[in-house]
GROMACS .gro file of C-alpha atoms in nm:
model
  492
    1MET     CA    1  -8.285  -0.394   3.561
    2SER     CA    2  -8.524  -0.105   3.606
    3GLY     CA    3  -8.409   0.250   3.555
    4THR     CA    4  -8.571   0.372   3.875
    5PHE     CA    5  -8.518   0.299   4.244
    6VAL     CA    6  -8.881   0.218   4.327
    7GLY     CA    7  -8.910  -0.098   4.534
    8MET     CA    8  -8.544  -0.114   4.635
    9PRO     CA    9  -8.472  -0.298   4.963
   10ALA     CA   10  -8.335  -0.123   5.273
   11PHE     CA   11  -7.966  -0.043   5.276
   12PRO     CA   12  -7.848  -0.335   5.493
   13LYS     CA   13  -7.997  -0.594   5.258
   14ALA     CA   14  -7.888  -0.420   4.939
   15ALA     CA   15  -7.537  -0.362   5.074
   16HIS     CA   16  -7.507  -0.725   5.187
   17GLU     CA   17  -7.574  -0.839   4.832
   18ALA     CA   18  -7.339  -0.579   4.680
   19VAL     CA   19  -7.034  -0.664   4.891
   20GLY     CA   20  -7.046  -1.018   4.757
   21ASN     CA   21  -6.993  -0.892   4.400
   22GLU     CA   22  -6.614  -0.903   4.354
   23THR     CA   23  -6.624  -0.736   4.011
   24LEU     CA   24  -6.827  -0.445   4.149
   25ARG     CA   25  -6.595  -0.400   4.445
   26GLY     CA   26  -6.290  -0.408   4.218
   27ASN     CA   27  -6.438  -0.146   3.985
   28LEU     CA   28  -6.530   0.080   4.275
   29ARG     CA   29  -6.200   0.043   4.455
   30HIS     CA   30  -5.996   0.127   4.146
   31ALA     CA   31  -6.212   0.425   4.046
   32THR     CA   32  -6.256   0.587   4.388
   33HIS     CA   33  -5.889   0.552   4.485
   34THR     CA   34  -5.782   0.705   4.153
   35ILE     CA   35  -6.019   1.001   4.182
   36ARG     CA   36  -5.943   1.073   4.548
   37GLY     CA   37  -5.568   1.071   4.483
   38LYS     CA   38  -5.598   1.319   4.196
   39ARG     CA   39  -5.831   1.540   4.398
   40ALA     CA   40  -5.588   1.560   4.687
   41LYS     CA   41  -5.313   1.683   4.454
   42ALA     CA   42  -5.540   1.941   4.289
   43VAL     CA   43  -5.657   2.080   4.622
   44ALA     CA   44  -5.301   2.095   4.759
   45GLU     CA   45  -5.212   2.342   4.483
   46LEU     CA   46  -5.424   2.612   4.647
   47SER     CA   47  -5.278   2.769   4.958
   48ASP     CA   48  -5.614   2.930   5.037
   49TRP     CA   49  -5.827   2.615   5.004
   50ALA     CA   50  -5.950   2.641   5.364
   51GLN     CA   51  -6.060   3.000   5.304
   52LEU     CA   52  -6.237   2.906   4.979
   53ARG     CA   53  -6.415   2.622   5.160
   54GLU     CA   54  -6.532   2.857   5.435
   55ALA     CA   55  -6.639   3.116   5.177
   56GLY     CA   56  -6.848   2.856   4.995
   57LYS     CA   57  -7.012   2.755   5.321
   58GLN     CA   58  -7.091   3.117   5.415
   59ILE     CA   59  -7.230   3.201   5.069
   60LYS     CA   60  -7.457   2.896   5.073
   61ASP     CA   61  -7.578   2.959   5.427
   62HIS     CA   62  -7.651   3.324   5.351
   63THR     CA   63  -7.842   3.229   5.036
   64LEU     CA   64  -8.049   2.966   5.217
   65ARG     CA   65  -8.139   3.216   5.492
   66HIS     CA   66  -8.267   3.457   5.227
   67LEU     CA   67  -8.382   3.203   4.970
   68ASP     CA   68  -8.724   3.361   4.922
   69ARG     CA   69  -8.572   3.696   4.825
   70TYR     CA   70  -8.315   3.552   4.588
   71LEU     CA   71  -8.567   3.325   4.415
   72VAL     CA   72  -8.792   3.623   4.342
   73GLN     CA   73  -8.491   3.814   4.209
   74LEU     CA   74  -8.398   3.516   3.990
   75GLU     CA   75  -8.748   3.494   3.846
   76GLU     CA   76  -8.748   3.866   3.764
   77SER     CA   77  -8.406   3.843   3.599
   78VAL     CA   78  -8.491   3.535   3.390
   79THR     CA   79  -8.820   3.687   3.278
   80ALA     CA   80  -8.653   4.016   3.184
   81ALA     CA   81  -8.403   3.820   2.971
   82GLY     CA   82  -8.678   3.648   2.772
   83GLY     CA   83  -8.720   3.325   2.967
   84VAL     CA   84  -9.030   3.179   3.132
   85VAL     CA   85  -9.021   3.056   3.493
   86HIS     CA   86  -9.240   2.774   3.626
   87TRP     CA   87  -9.271   2.668   3.990
   88ALA     CA   88  -9.316   2.303   4.086
   89ALA     CA   89  -9.398   2.195   4.441
   90ASP     CA   90  -9.316   1.830   4.384
   91ALA     CA   91  -9.200   1.576   4.127
   92ASP     CA   92  -9.544   1.516   3.979
   93GLU     CA   93  -9.602   1.884   3.914
   94ALA     CA   94  -9.256   1.927   3.762
   95ASN     CA   95  -9.308   1.631   3.530
   96ARG     CA   96  -9.649   1.760   3.420
   97ILE     CA   97  -9.499   2.098   3.336
   98VAL     CA   98  -9.214   1.953   3.130
   99VAL     CA   99  -9.437   1.704   2.947
  100GLU     CA  100  -9.676   1.984   2.850
  101LEU     CA  101  -9.390   2.208   2.735
  102VAL     CA  102  -9.253   1.934   2.510
  103ARG     CA  103  -9.600   1.854   2.376
  104THR     CA  104  -9.643   2.218   2.281
  105THR     CA  105  -9.342   2.193   2.051
  106GLY     CA  106  -9.492   1.892   1.872
  107GLU     CA  107  -9.172   1.692   1.918
  108SER     CA  108  -9.151   1.332   2.038
  109GLU     CA  109  -8.789   1.322   2.152
  110VAL     CA  110  -8.550   1.536   2.355
  111VAL     CA  111  -8.176   1.537   2.421
  112LYS     CA  112  -8.063   1.575   2.780
  113VAL     CA  113  -7.770   1.720   2.966
  114LYS     CA  114  -7.668   1.512   3.269
  115SER     CA  115  -7.910   1.624   3.541
  116MET     CA  116  -7.960   1.479   3.886
  117ALA     CA  117  -8.273   1.688   3.940
  118THR     CA  118  -8.448   1.522   3.646
  119GLN     CA  119  -8.339   1.181   3.774
  120GLU     CA  120  -8.470   1.271   4.118
  121ILE     CA  121  -8.818   1.340   3.983
  122GLY     CA  122  -8.818   1.050   3.734
  123LEU     CA  123  -8.857   1.277   3.430
  124ASN     CA  124  -8.740   1.022   3.172
  125GLU     CA  125  -9.005   0.775   3.284
  126ALA     CA  126  -9.273   1.047   3.285
  127LEU     CA  127  -9.180   1.150   2.930
  128GLU     CA  128  -9.172   0.787   2.812
  129ALA     CA  129  -9.522   0.732   2.952
  130GLU     CA  130  -9.642   1.013   2.722
  131GLY     CA  131  -9.463   0.880   2.413
  132ILE     CA  132  -9.168   1.119   2.438
  133HIS     CA  133  -8.820   0.965   2.428
  134ALA     CA  134  -8.537   1.126   2.623
  135TYR     CA  135  -8.181   1.058   2.509
  136GLU     CA  136  -7.904   1.095   2.766
  137THR     CA  137  -7.592   1.249   2.611
  138ASP     CA  138  -7.341   1.242   2.895
  139LEU     CA  139  -7.114   0.943   2.826
  140ALA     CA  140  -7.167   0.778   3.164
  141GLU     CA  141  -7.541   0.847   3.156
  142LEU     CA  142  -7.553   0.701   2.804
  143ILE     CA  143  -7.389   0.383   2.935
  144VAL     CA  144  -7.645   0.361   3.215
  145GLN     CA  145  -7.937   0.423   2.979
  146LEU     CA  146  -7.824   0.175   2.714
  147GLY     CA  147  -7.759  -0.085   2.984
  148LYS     CA  148  -8.108  -0.036   3.134
  149ASP     CA  149  -7.923   0.032   3.453
  150ARG     CA  150  -7.930   0.281   3.740
  151PRO     CA  151  -7.673   0.554   3.811
  152SER     CA  152  -7.447   0.469   4.105
  153HIS     CA  153  -7.231   0.780   4.146
  154ILE     CA  154  -7.293   1.155   4.133
  155LEU     CA  155  -7.002   1.239   3.904
  156VAL     CA  156  -6.950   0.906   3.724
  157PRO     CA  157  -7.291   0.734   3.709
  158ALA     CA  158  -7.141   0.424   3.543
  159ILE     CA  159  -6.853   0.387   3.790
  160HIS     CA  160  -6.967   0.032   3.863
  161ARG     CA  161  -6.897  -0.074   3.502
  162ASN     CA  162  -6.557  -0.166   3.361
  163ARG     CA  163  -6.444  -0.116   3.000
  164GLY     CA  164  -6.531  -0.469   2.894
  165GLU     CA  165  -6.884  -0.435   3.021
  166ILE     CA  166  -6.922  -0.099   2.846
  167ARG     CA  167  -6.803  -0.244   2.516
  168ASP     CA  168  -7.058  -0.526   2.544
  169ILE     CA  169  -7.339  -0.279   2.621
  170PHE     CA  170  -7.250  -0.061   2.321
  171ALA     CA  171  -7.226  -0.358   2.085
  172ARG     CA  172  -7.554  -0.505   2.205
  173GLU     CA  173  -7.775  -0.198   2.255
  174MET     CA  174  -7.668   0.094   2.037
  175SER     CA  175  -7.843  -0.037   1.726
  176GLU     CA  176  -8.176  -0.036   1.913
  177TRP     CA  177  -8.138   0.332   2.002
  178GLY     CA  178  -7.987   0.473   1.682
  179ARG     CA  179  -7.653   0.440   1.508
  180PRO     CA  180  -7.500   0.098   1.590
  181ALA     CA  181  -7.156   0.051   1.741
  182PRO     CA  182  -6.871   0.007   1.488
  183GLU     CA  183  -6.781  -0.347   1.387
  184GLY     CA  184  -6.496  -0.495   1.588
  185LEU     CA  185  -6.531  -0.241   1.871
  186THR     CA  186  -6.267  -0.297   2.140
  187ASP     CA  187  -6.262  -0.181   2.503
  188THR     CA  188  -5.998   0.088   2.457
  189PRO     CA  189  -6.118   0.426   2.591
  190ALA     CA  190  -6.058   0.605   2.260
  191GLU     CA  191  -6.272   0.358   2.063
  192LEU     CA  192  -6.550   0.360   2.320
  193ALA     CA  193  -6.557   0.742   2.322
  194GLU     CA  194  -6.561   0.754   1.941
  195ALA     CA  195  -6.850   0.505   1.928
  196ALA     CA  196  -7.046   0.723   2.168
  197ARG     CA  197  -6.963   1.040   1.971
  198LEU     CA  198  -7.085   0.893   1.643
  199HIS     CA  199  -7.398   0.754   1.807
  200LEU     CA  200  -7.489   1.085   1.969
  201ARG     CA  201  -7.400   1.319   1.684
  202GLU     CA  202  -7.712   1.235   1.481
  203LYS     CA  203  -7.929   1.300   1.785
  204PHE     CA  204  -7.772   1.639   1.849
  205LEU     CA  205  -7.821   1.748   1.489
  206ARG     CA  206  -8.191   1.658   1.469
  207ALA     CA  207  -8.308   1.746   1.821
  208LYS     CA  208  -8.545   2.040   1.852
  209VAL     CA  209  -8.582   2.026   2.231
  210GLY     CA  210  -8.309   2.010   2.495
  211VAL     CA  211  -8.355   1.937   2.867
  212SER     CA  212  -8.094   2.035   3.123
  213GLY     CA  213  -8.034   2.091   3.488
  214ALA     CA  214  -7.793   2.352   3.621
  215ASN     CA  215  -7.502   2.354   3.860
  216PHE     CA  216  -7.571   2.714   3.959
  217MET     CA  217  -7.820   2.997   3.898
  218VAL     CA  218  -7.708   3.358   3.942
  219ALA     CA  219  -7.990   3.565   4.090
  220GLU     CA  220  -7.861   3.909   3.987
  221THR     CA  221  -7.868   3.832   3.612
  222GLY     CA  222  -8.086   3.521   3.578
  223THR     CA  223  -7.790   3.329   3.435
  224LEU     CA  224  -7.775   2.949   3.451
  225VAL     CA  225  -7.445   2.762   3.461
  226VAL     CA  226  -7.356   2.406   3.359
  227VAL     CA  227  -7.004   2.269   3.405
  228GLU     CA  228  -6.894   1.948   3.230
  229SER     CA  229  -6.596   1.770   3.081
  230GLU     CA  230  -6.712   1.629   2.747
  231GLY     CA  231  -6.885   1.900   2.545
  232ASN     CA  232  -7.206   1.700   2.507
  233GLY     CA  233  -7.378   1.938   2.744
  234ARG     CA  234  -7.286   2.237   2.532
  235MET     CA  235  -7.433   2.065   2.226
  236CYS     CA  236  -7.761   2.019   2.413
  237LEU     CA  237  -7.760   2.376   2.539
  238THR     CA  238  -7.692   2.548   2.207
  239LEU     CA  239  -7.836   2.343   1.918
  240PRO     CA  240  -8.206   2.283   2.007
  241GLU     CA  241  -8.469   2.547   1.936
  242THR     CA  242  -8.627   2.502   2.281
  243LEU     CA  243  -8.439   2.456   2.608
  244ILE     CA  244  -8.611   2.342   2.929
  245SER     CA  245  -8.401   2.357   3.246
  246VAL     CA  246  -8.520   2.173   3.558
  247VAL     CA  247  -8.337   2.296   3.869
  248GLY     CA  248  -8.370   2.261   4.245
  249ILE     CA  249  -8.439   2.588   4.424
  250GLU     CA  250  -8.123   2.552   4.635
  251LYS     CA  251  -7.889   2.584   4.334
  252ILE     CA  252  -7.903   2.963   4.345
  253VAL     CA  253  -7.616   3.202   4.425
  254PRO     CA  254  -7.669   3.577   4.466
  255THR     CA  255  -7.396   3.723   4.241
  256TRP     CA  256  -7.128   3.645   3.984
  257GLN     CA  257  -6.867   3.718   4.249
  258ASP     CA  258  -7.015   3.438   4.460
  259LEU     CA  259  -7.007   3.205   4.160
  260GLU     CA  260  -6.632   3.260   4.128
  261VAL     CA  261  -6.571   3.072   4.455
  262PHE     CA  262  -6.750   2.759   4.337
  263LEU     CA  263  -6.585   2.761   3.995
  264GLN     CA  264  -6.260   2.704   4.186
  265THR     CA  265  -6.378   2.447   4.440
  266LEU     CA  266  -6.617   2.235   4.231
  267PRO     CA  267  -6.379   2.113   3.955
  268ARG     CA  268  -6.099   2.035   4.199
  269SER     CA  269  -6.335   1.844   4.427
  270SER     CA  270  -6.508   1.650   4.149
  271THR     CA  271  -6.283   1.583   3.848
  272ALA     CA  272  -5.958   1.700   4.013
  273GLU     CA  273  -5.921   1.965   3.740
  274ARG     CA  274  -5.819   2.327   3.791
  275MET     CA  275  -6.122   2.429   3.588
  276ASN     CA  276  -6.391   2.249   3.397
  277PRO     CA  277  -6.317   2.196   3.026
  278TYR     CA  278  -6.665   2.327   2.941
  279THR     CA  279  -6.838   2.596   3.146
  280SER     CA  280  -7.160   2.699   2.971
  281THR     CA  281  -7.368   2.997   3.080
  282TRP     CA  282  -7.690   3.132   2.935
  283THR     CA  283  -7.921   3.415   3.026
  284GLY     CA  284  -8.270   3.396   2.879
  285THR     CA  285  -8.275   3.400   2.500
  286THR     CA  286  -8.079   3.587   2.233
  287ASP     CA  287  -8.201   3.647   1.877
  288GLY     CA  288  -8.017   3.424   1.631
  289ASP     CA  289  -7.798   3.260   1.895
  290GLY     CA  290  -7.886   2.940   2.077
  291PRO     CA  291  -8.237   2.826   2.177
  292GLN     CA  292  -8.507   3.079   2.096
  293VAL     CA  293  -8.742   2.953   2.369
  294PHE     CA  294  -8.621   2.903   2.726
  295HIS     CA  295  -8.817   2.762   3.020
  296LEU     CA  296  -8.688   2.732   3.376
  297VAL     CA  297  -8.871   2.486   3.602
  298LEU     CA  298  -8.784   2.546   3.968
  299ILE     CA  299  -8.854   2.243   4.186
  300ASP     CA  300  -8.907   2.222   4.561
  301ASN     CA  301  -8.976   1.850   4.611
  302GLY     CA  302  -8.898   1.849   4.984
  303ARG     CA  303  -8.639   2.125   4.990
  304THR     CA  304  -8.836   2.376   5.195
  305ASP     CA  305  -8.908   2.108   5.454
  306THR     CA  306  -8.535   2.036   5.466
  307LEU     CA  307  -8.470   2.408   5.504
  308ALA     CA  308  -8.692   2.410   5.813
  309ASP     CA  309  -8.455   2.172   5.994
  310GLU     CA  310  -8.177   2.376   6.157
  311VAL     CA  311  -7.933   2.083   6.157
  312GLY     CA  312  -8.036   1.903   5.839
  313ARG     CA  313  -8.057   2.212   5.617
  314GLN     CA  314  -7.680   2.215   5.565
  315ALA     CA  315  -7.733   1.930   5.317
  316LEU     CA  316  -7.876   2.195   5.081
  317ARG     CA  317  -7.528   2.348   5.053
  318CYS     CA  318  -7.424   2.048   4.841
  319ILE     CA  319  -7.276   2.137   4.501
  320ARG     CA  320  -7.282   1.773   4.380
  321CYS     CA  321  -6.904   1.731   4.357
  322SER     CA  322  -6.905   1.366   4.479
  323ALA     CA  323  -6.587   1.408   4.687
  324CYS     CA  324  -6.761   1.246   4.985
  325LEU     CA  325  -6.839   0.932   4.784
  326ASN     CA  326  -6.478   0.886   4.678
  327VAL     CA  327  -6.345   0.875   5.037
  328CYS     CA  328  -6.631   0.684   5.200
  329PRO     CA  329  -6.535   0.329   5.308
  330VAL     CA  330  -6.900   0.224   5.306
  331TYR     CA  331  -6.968   0.350   4.953
  332GLU     CA  332  -6.647   0.192   4.826
  333ARG     CA  333  -6.768  -0.150   4.937
  334ALA     CA  334  -7.143  -0.128   4.888
  335GLY     CA  335  -7.166   0.086   4.572
  336GLY     CA  336  -7.426   0.345   4.484
  337HIS     CA  337  -7.723   0.120   4.404
  338ALA     CA  338  -7.749   0.007   4.767
  339TYR     CA  339  -7.862   0.357   4.867
  340GLY     CA  340  -8.182   0.326   4.664
  341SER     CA  341  -8.162   0.685   4.546
  342VAL     CA  342  -8.020   0.896   4.267
  343TYR     CA  343  -7.812   1.053   4.546
  344PRO     CA  344  -7.579   0.778   4.672
  345GLY     CA  345  -7.300   0.782   4.927
  346PRO     CA  346  -7.273   1.002   5.237
  347ILE     CA  347  -7.456   1.300   5.087
  348GLY     CA  348  -7.737   1.072   4.972
  349ALA     CA  349  -7.762   0.923   5.321
  350ILE     CA  350  -7.857   1.266   5.456
  351LEU     CA  351  -8.027   1.425   5.155
  352SER     CA  352  -8.264   1.148   5.043
  353PRO     CA  353  -8.429   1.092   5.385
  354GLN     CA  354  -8.494   1.465   5.410
  355LEU     CA  355  -8.632   1.509   5.060
  356ARG     CA  356  -8.841   1.190   5.070
  357GLY     CA  357  -8.911   1.153   5.444
  358THR     CA  358  -8.817   0.860   5.667
  359GLU     CA  359  -9.139   0.661   5.650
  360SER     CA  360  -9.010   0.402   5.400
  361GLU     CA  361  -8.782   0.119   5.505
  362ILE     CA  362  -8.500   0.231   5.280
  363ASP     CA  363  -8.508   0.597   5.383
  364ALA     CA  364  -8.519   0.503   5.751
  365SER     CA  365  -8.209   0.286   5.698
  366LEU     CA  366  -7.995   0.543   5.513
  367PRO     CA  367  -7.882   0.746   5.819
  368TYR     CA  368  -7.725   0.425   5.947
  369ALA     CA  369  -7.531   0.364   5.622
  370SER     CA  370  -7.214   0.513   5.771
  371SER     CA  371  -6.932   0.438   6.012
  372LEU     CA  372  -6.926   0.808   6.114
  373CYS     CA  373  -6.552   0.819   6.035
  374GLY     CA  374  -6.578   1.183   5.926
  375ALA     CA  375  -6.379   1.150   5.602
  376CYS     CA  376  -6.674   1.297   5.408
  377TYR     CA  377  -6.672   1.615   5.617
  378GLU     CA  378  -6.298   1.659   5.571
  379VAL     CA  379  -6.322   1.670   5.190
  380CYS     CA  380  -6.653   1.855   5.148
  381PRO     CA  381  -6.584   2.187   4.967
  382VAL     CA  382  -6.877   2.355   5.143
  383ALA     CA  383  -6.809   2.202   5.488
  384ILE     CA  384  -7.127   1.999   5.527
  385ASP     CA  385  -7.092   1.815   5.859
  386ILE     CA  386  -7.239   1.492   5.727
  387PRO     CA  387  -7.171   1.289   6.045
  388GLU     CA  388  -7.360   1.547   6.251
  389VAL     CA  389  -7.660   1.527   6.020
  390LEU     CA  390  -7.647   1.146   6.015
  391VAL     CA  391  -7.670   1.132   6.395
  392HIS     CA  392  -7.947   1.391   6.386
  393LEU     CA  393  -8.144   1.186   6.134
  394ARG     CA  394  -8.094   0.869   6.337
  395GLU     CA  395  -8.260   1.051   6.624
  396ARG     CA  396  -8.545   1.146   6.393
  397VAL     CA  397  -8.589   0.786   6.280
  398VAL     CA  398  -8.609   0.666   6.641
  399GLU     CA  399  -8.801   0.953   6.802
  400GLY     CA  400  -9.018   1.075   6.518
  401GLY     CA  401  -9.084   1.104   6.150
  402PRO     CA  402  -9.030   1.385   5.902
  403VAL     CA  403  -9.027   1.754   5.979
  404THR     CA  404  -9.375   1.906   5.949
  405ARG     CA  405  -9.524   2.243   6.029
  406GLU     CA  406  -9.801   2.334   6.271
  407GLY     CA  407  -9.858   2.703   6.221
  408ASN     CA  408  -9.519   2.868   6.271
  409LYS     CA  409  -9.376   2.574   6.466
  410VAL     CA  410  -9.161   2.297   6.323
  411VAL     CA  411  -9.242   1.960   6.479
  412LEU     CA  412  -9.160   1.594   6.428
  413LYS     CA  413  -9.437   1.372   6.302
  414PRO     CA  414  -9.458   1.054   6.517
  415ALA     CA  415  -9.285   0.761   6.353
  416LYS     CA  416  -9.398   0.404   6.332
  417GLY     CA  417  -9.196   0.119   6.479
  418HIS     CA  418  -8.870   0.137   6.676
  419ALA     CA  419  -9.069   0.099   6.999
  420ALA     CA  420  -8.804  -0.119   7.165
  421GLU     CA  421  -8.524   0.125   7.086
  422ARG     CA  422  -8.727   0.421   7.210
  423ALA     CA  423  -8.810   0.236   7.532
  424ALA     CA  424  -8.442   0.151   7.587
  425MET     CA  425  -8.335   0.512   7.536
  426ARG     CA  426  -8.603   0.639   7.775
  427ALA     CA  427  -8.497   0.383   8.038
  428ALA     CA  428  -8.137   0.496   8.002
  429ARG     CA  429  -8.238   0.860   8.035
  430TRP     CA  430  -8.427   0.781   8.354
  431ALA     CA  431  -8.134   0.586   8.500
  432PHE     CA  432  -7.880   0.858   8.426
  433SER     CA  433  -8.105   1.116   8.591
  434HIS     CA  434  -8.139   0.904   8.910
  435PRO     CA  435  -7.784   0.845   9.043
  436GLY     CA  436  -7.895   0.617   9.324
  437ALA     CA  437  -8.071   0.381   9.085
  438LEU     CA  438  -7.773   0.393   8.848
  439ARG     CA  439  -7.533   0.301   9.133
  440THR     CA  440  -7.749   0.007   9.237
  441GLY     CA  441  -7.776  -0.115   8.879
  442GLN     CA  442  -7.399  -0.095   8.828
  443ARG     CA  443  -7.330  -0.297   9.142
  444LEU     CA  444  -7.587  -0.556   9.045
  445ALA     CA  445  -7.439  -0.584   8.695
  446SER     CA  446  -7.089  -0.636   8.837
  447ARG     CA  447  -7.198  -0.909   9.079
  448THR     CA  448  -7.389  -1.100   8.811
  449ARG     CA  449  -7.142  -1.048   8.526
  450ARG     CA  450  -7.057  -1.417   8.494
  451LEU     CA  451  -7.421  -1.484   8.409
  452HIS     CA  452  -7.436  -1.228   8.131
  453PRO     CA  453  -7.499  -1.368   7.779
  454ARG     CA  454  -7.245  -1.310   7.502
  455THR     CA  455  -7.518  -1.204   7.261
  456LEU     CA  456  -7.838  -1.014   7.318
  457PRO     CA  457  -8.176  -1.181   7.277
  458GLY     CA  458  -8.472  -1.065   7.070
  459PRO     CA  459  -8.437  -0.729   6.890
  460GLY     CA  460  -8.081  -0.689   7.021
  461LYS     CA  461  -7.960  -1.002   6.841
  462ALA     CA  462  -7.884  -0.821   6.516
  463TRP     CA  463  -7.677  -0.561   6.703
  464SER     CA  464  -7.466  -0.808   6.901
  465ALA     CA  465  -7.418  -1.040   6.603
  466THR     CA  466  -7.162  -0.797   6.461
  467ARG     CA  467  -7.024  -0.652   6.787
  468ASP     CA  468  -6.869  -0.780   7.107
  469LEU     CA  469  -7.069  -0.687   7.413
  470PRO     CA  470  -6.855  -0.474   7.646
  471ALA     CA  471  -6.725  -0.669   7.945
  472VAL     CA  472  -6.867  -0.557   8.279
  473PRO     CA  473  -6.588  -0.481   8.530
  474ALA     CA  474  -6.558  -0.667   8.858
  475GLU     CA  475  -6.665  -0.355   9.046
  476PRO     CA  476  -6.810  -0.015   8.951
  477PHE     CA  477  -6.578   0.285   8.928
  478ARG     CA  478  -6.736   0.444   9.235
  479ASP     CA  479  -6.664   0.138   9.450
  480TRP     CA  480  -6.307   0.117   9.317
  481TRP     CA  481  -6.252   0.484   9.397
  482GLN     CA  482  -6.380   0.447   9.752
  483ARG     CA  483  -6.167   0.137   9.811
  484THR     CA  484  -5.842   0.275   9.670
  485HIS     CA  485  -5.865   0.646   9.749
  486GLY     CA  486  -6.106   0.668  10.037
  487GLY     CA  487  -6.332   0.880   9.825
  488LYS     CA  488  -6.684   0.965   9.928
  489ASP     CA  489  -6.976   0.847   9.718
  490THR     CA  490  -7.160   1.169   9.641
  491THR     CA  491  -7.445   0.997   9.460
  492LYS     CA  492  -7.632   0.894   9.780
   0.00000   0.00000   0.00000
């Protein structure tokens, strides 16, 4: 299986295949139910959770409104602390920058902290194409990499694997990547963790270059923050001589006081912990302590276009906690791979189509990968109204393409296809704005209801194949009202 999502089918097809995998569904059901139960208990401990949630929302919205100012402040702070800031408009530019930075060191391998931004831009593949090997050090990411697999969850990328599968992957693949798995390895968590620790330790000790993302960047001091549960991230952040951090421009917060809010809400929403076991912060470089060369690569890659959308921009509040995945009935059954993106689940269904556009089949299908039950909104620690954005993006798919700019105006680029759906919506709009025509149509529908088909023909067949068509009443409401109450039809 490829490590990237290029060429993945649209969500309906991928999900249809996934729901038939009983092992996958069992793994997902067990993991998501366990995590969501623990999260609920951790959140219930805080009497001011609602206030923290609202504070996180307000901080993020304020920062996004003034993103230009805070990014400039961040660059000045990082530079003053001895770091070097690079700006990347898209994935290709970000990959070129990182490849060149690694080449400059003369090294041919790097160790990596778990980073969704680097997965988003396909950094590992770009490095591999230039003869540079990237070793993932997060346990779940290591499992995915050794298994030549794809991540399927924001917090637990290997959530679709059970312990037996992980043991088999370690026994089969570790020797090809470095230190082999111990003889007689079992599937007990302690033995699997020890095998990973021994395998990774030699890589930590010889690595000269580390690559990371960041959970947060503090504009006032130029500090980057990574939170994790294993300690592998701290090894990557402290041992190499050169550290390259690749971060999306939306990960910024103005002050340390703002950061305090998220250090309460993120661990409870993600790992159901009161605080993360490892919270690493670094500000530029320090003589004799940690990496002596620090580069920060700030990536846009569709974020400013997302920011231009007044409804869709709230997706940029996301702090990557994965709470929405763990309560989503669609994700629980379909799994993360069906979303065809490094960002799976409800947040991926609104973030990926905005970052990548809706021209491709898979991105056009993602806004429909939801029942709109609202569970994701209820658990989001920064109050992203995911159902609202999903409906908004469905409108974009039908009425137009991605957000573009014409001068100072934000417009929708015309989309291809969906002609039948657009025509139906326009016909409905015309009927609802002409009451006389609507009344006539209702009466005609009632009188011919026995002739109505049980399924729709043509393009409507797929819709009615999974839904019962609503029964047409014997008479319209207006006629019933006139007959029973002597009401006057005001639509004439």
